[in-house]
Amino acid sequence: EDKVVQSPLSLVVHEGDTVTLNCSYEVTNFRSLLWYKQEKKAPTFLFMLTSSGIEKKSGRLSSILDKKELFSILNITATQTGDSAVYLCAVGCNNNDMRFGAGTRLTVKP
Amino acid sequence: GAVVSQHPSWVICKSGTSVKIECRSLDFQATTMFWYRQFPKQSLMLMATSNEGSKATYEQGVEKDKFLINHASLTLSTLTVTSAHPEDSSFYICSAIQHLTGEQYFGPGTRLTVT
């Protein structure tokens, strides 16, 4: 059965720390891996990864995919209180199916 | 860890029929559950907030008579797409707020295809 596992489920850090969020997956016909940030009404799309080893970067956030080991990481450097949110990982398949992970709750304390 | 399940994982139905999607919190009580729908370019839209024992709160533009939400217990919310049309084909995701901690957990999603 297809599954997406995120770790840790919950993480508390202080401002300025760097965090690494993990997402591992087991799916058939992998097409893409997506990261979202859930703050308010709906998750905000962050990155879509399709190729191994190519880092995607947006400000202090970056992500990379390893299709051989079936995982992705999301890095946040110099964290701020505004980074506090639930970060979701989702995997899309070639048959248009998708599977979401349970999310990682990040709390950044001042 | 907290787990939220959705059933079915995928469903194909004919135009005009209704389909029910279940969202369950497996090891915690959830007084609040949310229903989302995925749109092109990976965006997720909040459809409604489901509170146990009361009527769901729908976001603007979401037809409450078409997307019926029932949150009958602290561990189960259902979304029924009534008189489904091909344009309702989408990916529907639920999330649940753990009652004691306030933490939010997402279900794996349900792919609905209306033919």
mmCIF file of C-alpha atoms in Angstrom:
data_model
loop_
_atom_site.group_PDB
_atom_site.id
_atom_site.type_symbol
_atom_site.label_atom_id
_atom_site.label_comp_id
_atom_site.label_asym_id
_atom_site.label_seq_id
_atom_site.Cartn_x
_atom_site.Cartn_y
_atom_site.Cartn_z
ATOM 1 C CA GLU A 1 0.000 0.000 0.000
ATOM 2 C CA ASP A 2 1.273 3.450 -0.885
ATOM 3 C CA LYS A 3 2.426 5.498 2.064
ATOM 4 C CA VAL A 4 4.135 8.746 2.923
ATOM 5 C CA VAL A 5 5.813 9.091 6.306
ATOM 6 C CA GLN A 6 6.975 12.370 7.768
ATOM 7 C CA SER A 7 9.288 12.807 10.710
ATOM 8 C CA PRO A 8 9.376 14.147 13.252
ATOM 9 C CA LEU A 9 5.675 14.653 13.880
ATOM 10 C CA SER A 10 6.440 17.610 16.082
ATOM 11 C CA LEU A 11 9.482 19.832 16.560
ATOM 12 C CA VAL A 12 10.196 22.794 18.817
ATOM 13 C CA VAL A 13 13.179 25.050 18.129
ATOM 14 C CA HIS A 14 14.351 28.560 18.922
ATOM 15 C CA GLU A 15 14.663 31.430 16.501
ATOM 16 C CA GLY A 16 17.830 31.226 14.485
ATOM 17 C CA ASP A 17 18.032 27.441 14.577
ATOM 18 C CA THR A 18 18.178 25.370 11.396
ATOM 19 C CA VAL A 19 15.687 22.541 11.017
ATOM 20 C CA THR A 20 15.455 19.560 8.728
ATOM 21 C CA LEU A 21 12.112 17.918 8.088
ATOM 22 C CA ASN A 22 11.989 14.440 6.594
ATOM 23 C CA CYS A 23 9.597 12.755 4.217
ATOM 24 C CA SER A 24 9.967 9.141 3.108
ATOM 25 C CA TYR A 25 7.649 7.394 0.711
ATOM 26 C CA GLU A 26 6.684 4.091 -0.809
ATOM 27 C CA VAL A 27 4.506 4.529 -3.842
ATOM 28 C CA THR A 28 4.103 2.948 -7.225
ATOM 29 C CA ASN A 29 4.679 5.032 -10.338
ATOM 30 C CA PHE A 30 6.221 8.017 -8.566
ATOM 31 C CA ARG A 31 5.796 11.281 -10.436
ATOM 32 C CA SER A 32 6.556 14.114 -8.007
ATOM 33 C CA LEU A 33 6.952 15.097 -4.387
ATOM 34 C CA LEU A 34 5.402 18.258 -3.042
ATOM 35 C CA TRP A 35 5.927 20.279 0.113
ATOM 36 C CA TYR A 36 3.270 22.537 1.644
ATOM 37 C CA LYS A 37 3.130 24.910 4.610
ATOM 38 C CA GLN A 38 -0.117 24.889 6.552
ATOM 39 C CA GLU A 39 -0.735 28.041 8.536
ATOM 40 C CA LYS A 40 -4.158 29.448 8.073
ATOM 41 C CA LYS A 41 -6.937 28.404 5.791
ATOM 42 C CA ALA A 42 -5.206 25.973 3.511
ATOM 43 C CA PRO A 43 -1.749 24.609 2.910
ATOM 44 C CA THR A 44 0.453 26.862 0.801
ATOM 45 C CA PHE A 45 2.437 25.183 -1.914
ATOM 46 C CA LEU A 46 6.215 25.427 -1.399
ATOM 47 C CA PHE A 47 8.078 23.095 -3.753
ATOM 48 C CA MET A 48 7.574 20.385 -6.296
ATOM 49 C CA LEU A 49 10.436 17.953 -6.807
ATOM 50 C CA THR A 50 10.704 15.486 -9.626
ATOM 51 C CA SER A 51 14.419 14.847 -10.088
ATOM 52 C CA SER A 52 16.931 13.459 -7.657
ATOM 53 C CA GLY A 53 19.744 15.575 -6.350
ATOM 54 C CA ILE A 54 18.520 18.930 -7.595
ATOM 55 C CA GLU A 55 18.000 21.344 -4.753
ATOM 56 C CA LYS A 56 15.102 23.728 -4.907
ATOM 57 C CA LYS A 57 15.499 26.918 -2.931
ATOM 58 C CA SER A 58 13.264 29.759 -1.872
ATOM 59 C CA GLY A 59 14.748 32.200 0.587
ATOM 60 C CA ARG A 60 15.595 30.329 3.765
ATOM 61 C CA LEU A 61 13.796 27.205 2.615
ATOM 62 C CA SER A 62 15.322 24.510 0.485
ATOM 63 C CA SER A 63 14.426 20.978 -0.438
ATOM 64 C CA ILE A 64 15.988 18.035 -2.176
ATOM 65 C CA LEU A 65 14.785 14.661 -3.368
ATOM 66 C CA ASP A 66 16.514 11.284 -3.340
ATOM 67 C CA LYS A 67 14.608 8.928 -5.611
ATOM 68 C CA LYS A 68 16.948 6.051 -4.945
ATOM 69 C CA GLU A 69 16.471 6.114 -1.178
ATOM 70 C CA LEU A 70 12.866 7.349 -1.533
ATOM 71 C CA PHE A 71 12.969 10.405 0.643
ATOM 72 C CA SER A 72 13.039 14.154 0.621
ATOM 73 C CA ILE A 73 14.134 16.745 3.151
ATOM 74 C CA LEU A 74 12.970 20.276 3.720
ATOM 75 C CA ASN A 75 15.508 22.577 5.319
ATOM 76 C CA ILE A 76 14.747 25.859 6.982
ATOM 77 C CA THR A 77 17.689 27.983 8.019
ATOM 78 C CA ALA A 78 17.705 30.882 10.502
ATOM 79 C CA THR A 79 14.189 30.013 11.601
ATOM 80 C CA GLN A 80 11.760 32.734 12.592
ATOM 81 C CA THR A 81 8.568 32.599 14.639
ATOM 82 C CA GLY A 82 6.672 33.043 11.380
ATOM 83 C CA ASP A 83 7.964 29.665 10.246
ATOM 84 C CA SER A 84 5.785 28.015 12.886
ATOM 85 C CA ALA A 85 3.320 25.856 10.968
ATOM 86 C CA VAL A 86 2.506 22.332 9.914
ATOM 87 C CA TYR A 87 4.652 21.247 6.965
ATOM 88 C CA LEU A 88 3.080 18.706 4.676
ATOM 89 C CA CYS A 89 4.700 16.332 2.250
ATOM 90 C CA ALA A 90 2.691 14.795 -0.571
ATOM 91 C CA VAL A 91 3.625 12.369 -3.310
ATOM 92 C CA GLY A 92 1.986 12.382 -6.703
ATOM 93 C CA CYS A 93 1.836 9.327 -8.935
ATOM 94 C CA ASN A 94 1.549 8.894 -12.653
ATOM 95 C CA ASN A 95 -2.043 7.716 -12.341
ATOM 96 C CA ASN A 96 -2.902 11.101 -10.790
ATOM 97 C CA ASP A 97 -3.153 9.524 -7.382
ATOM 98 C CA MET A 98 -1.679 11.420 -4.457
ATOM 99 C CA ARG A 99 -0.787 10.564 -0.906
ATOM 100 C CA PHE A 100 -0.219 13.036 1.881
ATOM 101 C CA GLY A 101 1.903 12.559 4.951
ATOM 102 C CA ALA A 102 0.568 13.378 8.395
ATOM 103 C CA GLY A 103 2.610 16.563 8.564
ATOM 104 C CA THR A 104 5.322 17.892 10.868
ATOM 105 C CA ARG A 105 4.310 20.575 13.348
ATOM 106 C CA LEU A 106 7.128 23.070 13.718
ATOM 107 C CA THR A 107 7.077 25.538 16.582
ATOM 108 C CA VAL A 108 9.698 28.280 16.589
ATOM 109 C CA LYS A 109 10.064 30.025 19.927
ATOM 110 C CA PRO A 110 11.421 33.583 20.234
ATOM 111 C CA GLY B 1 1.834 9.023 16.404
ATOM 112 C CA ALA B 2 -1.544 10.413 15.552
ATOM 113 C CA VAL B 3 -3.097 8.935 12.434
ATOM 114 C CA VAL B 4 -5.910 10.152 10.247
ATOM 115 C CA SER B 5 -7.363 7.804 7.677
ATOM 116 C CA GLN B 6 -9.584 8.414 4.684
ATOM 117 C CA HIS B 7 -11.816 5.949 2.939
ATOM 118 C CA PRO B 8 -11.909 5.234 0.134
ATOM 119 C CA SER B 9 -8.465 6.066 -1.214
ATOM 120 C CA TRP B 10 -9.922 6.475 -4.661
ATOM 121 C CA VAL B 11 -13.374 6.231 -6.147
ATOM 122 C CA ILE B 12 -14.864 6.392 -9.604
ATOM 123 C CA CYS B 13 -18.537 7.252 -9.931
ATOM 124 C CA LYS B 14 -20.967 8.188 -12.666
ATOM 125 C CA SER B 15 -22.391 11.648 -13.173
ATOM 126 C CA GLY B 16 -25.455 12.266 -11.082
ATOM 127 C CA THR B 17 -24.600 9.816 -8.354
ATOM 128 C CA SER B 18 -23.484 10.647 -4.830
ATOM 129 C CA VAL B 19 -20.320 9.515 -3.166
ATOM 130 C CA LYS B 20 -19.330 9.571 0.484
ATOM 131 C CA ILE B 21 -15.793 10.049 1.752
ATOM 132 C CA GLU B 22 -14.915 9.218 5.345
ATOM 133 C CA CYS B 23 -12.267 10.854 7.497
ATOM 134 C CA ARG B 24 -11.329 9.141 10.748
ATOM 135 C CA SER B 25 -8.953 10.002 13.528
ATOM 136 C CA LEU B 26 -7.694 6.604 14.541
ATOM 137 C CA ASP B 27 -6.096 7.169 17.915
ATOM 138 C CA PHE B 28 -7.321 10.527 19.123
ATOM 139 C CA GLN B 29 -10.461 12.564 19.485
ATOM 140 C CA ALA B 30 -10.968 15.388 17.028
ATOM 141 C CA THR B 31 -13.583 17.999 17.772
ATOM 142 C CA THR B 32 -12.627 19.821 14.586
ATOM 143 C CA MET B 33 -11.910 18.431 11.149
ATOM 144 C CA PHE B 34 -11.217 20.272 7.919
ATOM 145 C CA TRP B 35 -11.962 19.321 4.337
ATOM 146 C CA TYR B 36 -9.755 20.504 1.473
ATOM 147 C CA ARG B 37 -9.841 20.146 -2.262
ATOM 148 C CA GLN B 38 -6.850 20.236 -4.556
ATOM 149 C CA PHE B 39 -6.871 22.506 -7.567
ATOM 150 C CA PRO B 40 -4.476 22.909 -10.494
ATOM 151 C CA LYS B 41 -0.928 23.993 -9.753
ATOM 152 C CA GLN B 42 -1.025 21.989 -6.570
ATOM 153 C CA SER B 43 -3.025 24.557 -4.601
ATOM 154 C CA LEU B 44 -5.240 23.293 -1.816
ATOM 155 C CA MET B 45 -8.478 25.034 -0.987
ATOM 156 C CA LEU B 46 -10.254 24.818 2.334
ATOM 157 C CA MET B 47 -13.839 23.777 1.694
ATOM 158 C CA ALA B 48 -15.301 23.640 5.171
ATOM 159 C CA THR B 49 -14.657 23.308 8.869
ATOM 160 C CA SER B 50 -16.453 20.427 10.512
ATOM 161 C CA ASN B 51 -17.208 20.582 14.231
ATOM 162 C CA GLU B 52 -18.475 17.578 16.128
ATOM 163 C CA GLY B 53 -22.134 17.796 16.902
ATOM 164 C CA SER B 54 -22.797 20.987 14.989
ATOM 165 C CA LYS B 55 -23.229 22.195 11.434
ATOM 166 C CA ALA B 56 -20.177 22.594 9.275
ATOM 167 C CA THR B 57 -18.904 26.036 8.393
ATOM 168 C CA TYR B 58 -18.436 26.367 4.652
ATOM 169 C CA GLU B 59 -15.989 28.656 2.918
ATOM 170 C CA GLN B 60 -17.279 31.206 0.469
ATOM 171 C CA GLY B 61 -18.097 29.703 -2.874
ATOM 172 C CA VAL B 62 -18.543 26.142 -1.603
ATOM 173 C CA GLU B 63 -22.070 24.822 -2.095
ATOM 174 C CA LYS B 64 -23.245 23.366 1.181
ATOM 175 C CA ASP B 65 -26.082 21.442 -0.476
ATOM 176 C CA LYS B 66 -23.671 19.810 -2.866
ATOM 177 C CA PHE B 67 -20.904 18.996 -0.405
ATOM 178 C CA LEU B 68 -22.646 17.598 2.640
ATOM 179 C CA ILE B 69 -20.501 17.324 5.727
ATOM 180 C CA ASN B 70 -21.426 15.364 8.813
ATOM 181 C CA HIS B 71 -19.295 15.163 11.942
ATOM 182 C CA ALA B 72 -21.306 12.691 13.955
ATOM 183 C CA SER B 73 -18.645 11.609 16.408
ATOM 184 C CA LEU B 74 -15.317 12.728 17.815
ATOM 185 C CA THR B 75 -13.477 10.439 15.439
ATOM 186 C CA LEU B 76 -15.435 10.582 12.199
ATOM 187 C CA SER B 77 -16.379 13.207 9.660
ATOM 188 C CA THR B 78 -17.915 12.458 6.281
ATOM 189 C CA LEU B 79 -18.039 14.440 3.075
ATOM 190 C CA THR B 80 -20.763 13.491 0.625
ATOM 191 C CA VAL B 81 -20.530 14.841 -2.884
ATOM 192 C CA THR B 82 -24.107 14.845 -4.129
ATOM 193 C CA SER B 83 -25.148 14.665 -7.766
ATOM 194 C CA ALA B 84 -21.526 14.507 -8.770
ATOM 195 C CA HIS B 85 -20.367 16.039 -12.042
ATOM 196 C CA PRO B 86 -17.095 15.583 -13.905
ATOM 197 C CA GLU B 87 -15.931 18.990 -12.651
ATOM 198 C CA ASP B 88 -16.104 17.598 -9.117
ATOM 199 C CA SER B 89 -13.302 15.219 -10.021
ATOM 200 C CA SER B 90 -10.472 16.146 -7.729
ATOM 201 C CA PHE B 91 -8.378 15.135 -4.787
ATOM 202 C CA TYR B 92 -10.061 15.640 -1.406
ATOM 203 C CA ILE B 93 -8.055 15.788 1.799
ATOM 204 C CA CYS B 94 -9.176 15.995 5.392
ATOM 205 C CA SER B 95 -7.310 17.000 8.494
ATOM 206 C CA ALA B 96 -8.164 16.650 12.158
ATOM 207 C CA ILE B 97 -7.303 18.733 15.181
ATOM 208 C CA GLN B 98 -6.333 16.612 18.160
ATOM 209 C CA HIS B 99 -8.652 17.678 20.957
ATOM 210 C CA LEU B 100 -6.109 17.643 23.764
ATOM 211 C CA THR B 101 -3.049 19.136 22.082
ATOM 212 C CA GLY B 102 -4.495 21.256 19.290
ATOM 213 C CA GLU B 103 -2.140 19.675 16.796
ATOM 214 C CA GLN B 104 -3.322 19.119 13.240
ATOM 215 C CA TYR B 105 -2.889 15.882 11.299
ATOM 216 C CA PHE B 106 -3.709 15.243 7.666
ATOM 217 C CA GLY B 107 -5.314 12.267 6.032
ATOM 218 C CA PRO B 108 -3.756 10.647 2.964
ATOM 219 C CA GLY B 109 -6.458 11.958 0.654
ATOM 220 C CA THR B 110 -9.156 10.555 -1.637
ATOM 221 C CA ARG B 111 -9.058 10.759 -5.416
ATOM 222 C CA LEU B 112 -12.566 11.209 -6.858
ATOM 223 C CA THR B 113 -13.142 10.687 -10.561
ATOM 224 C CA VAL B 114 -16.596 11.379 -11.968
ATOM 225 C CA THR B 115 -17.268 9.939 -15.405
#
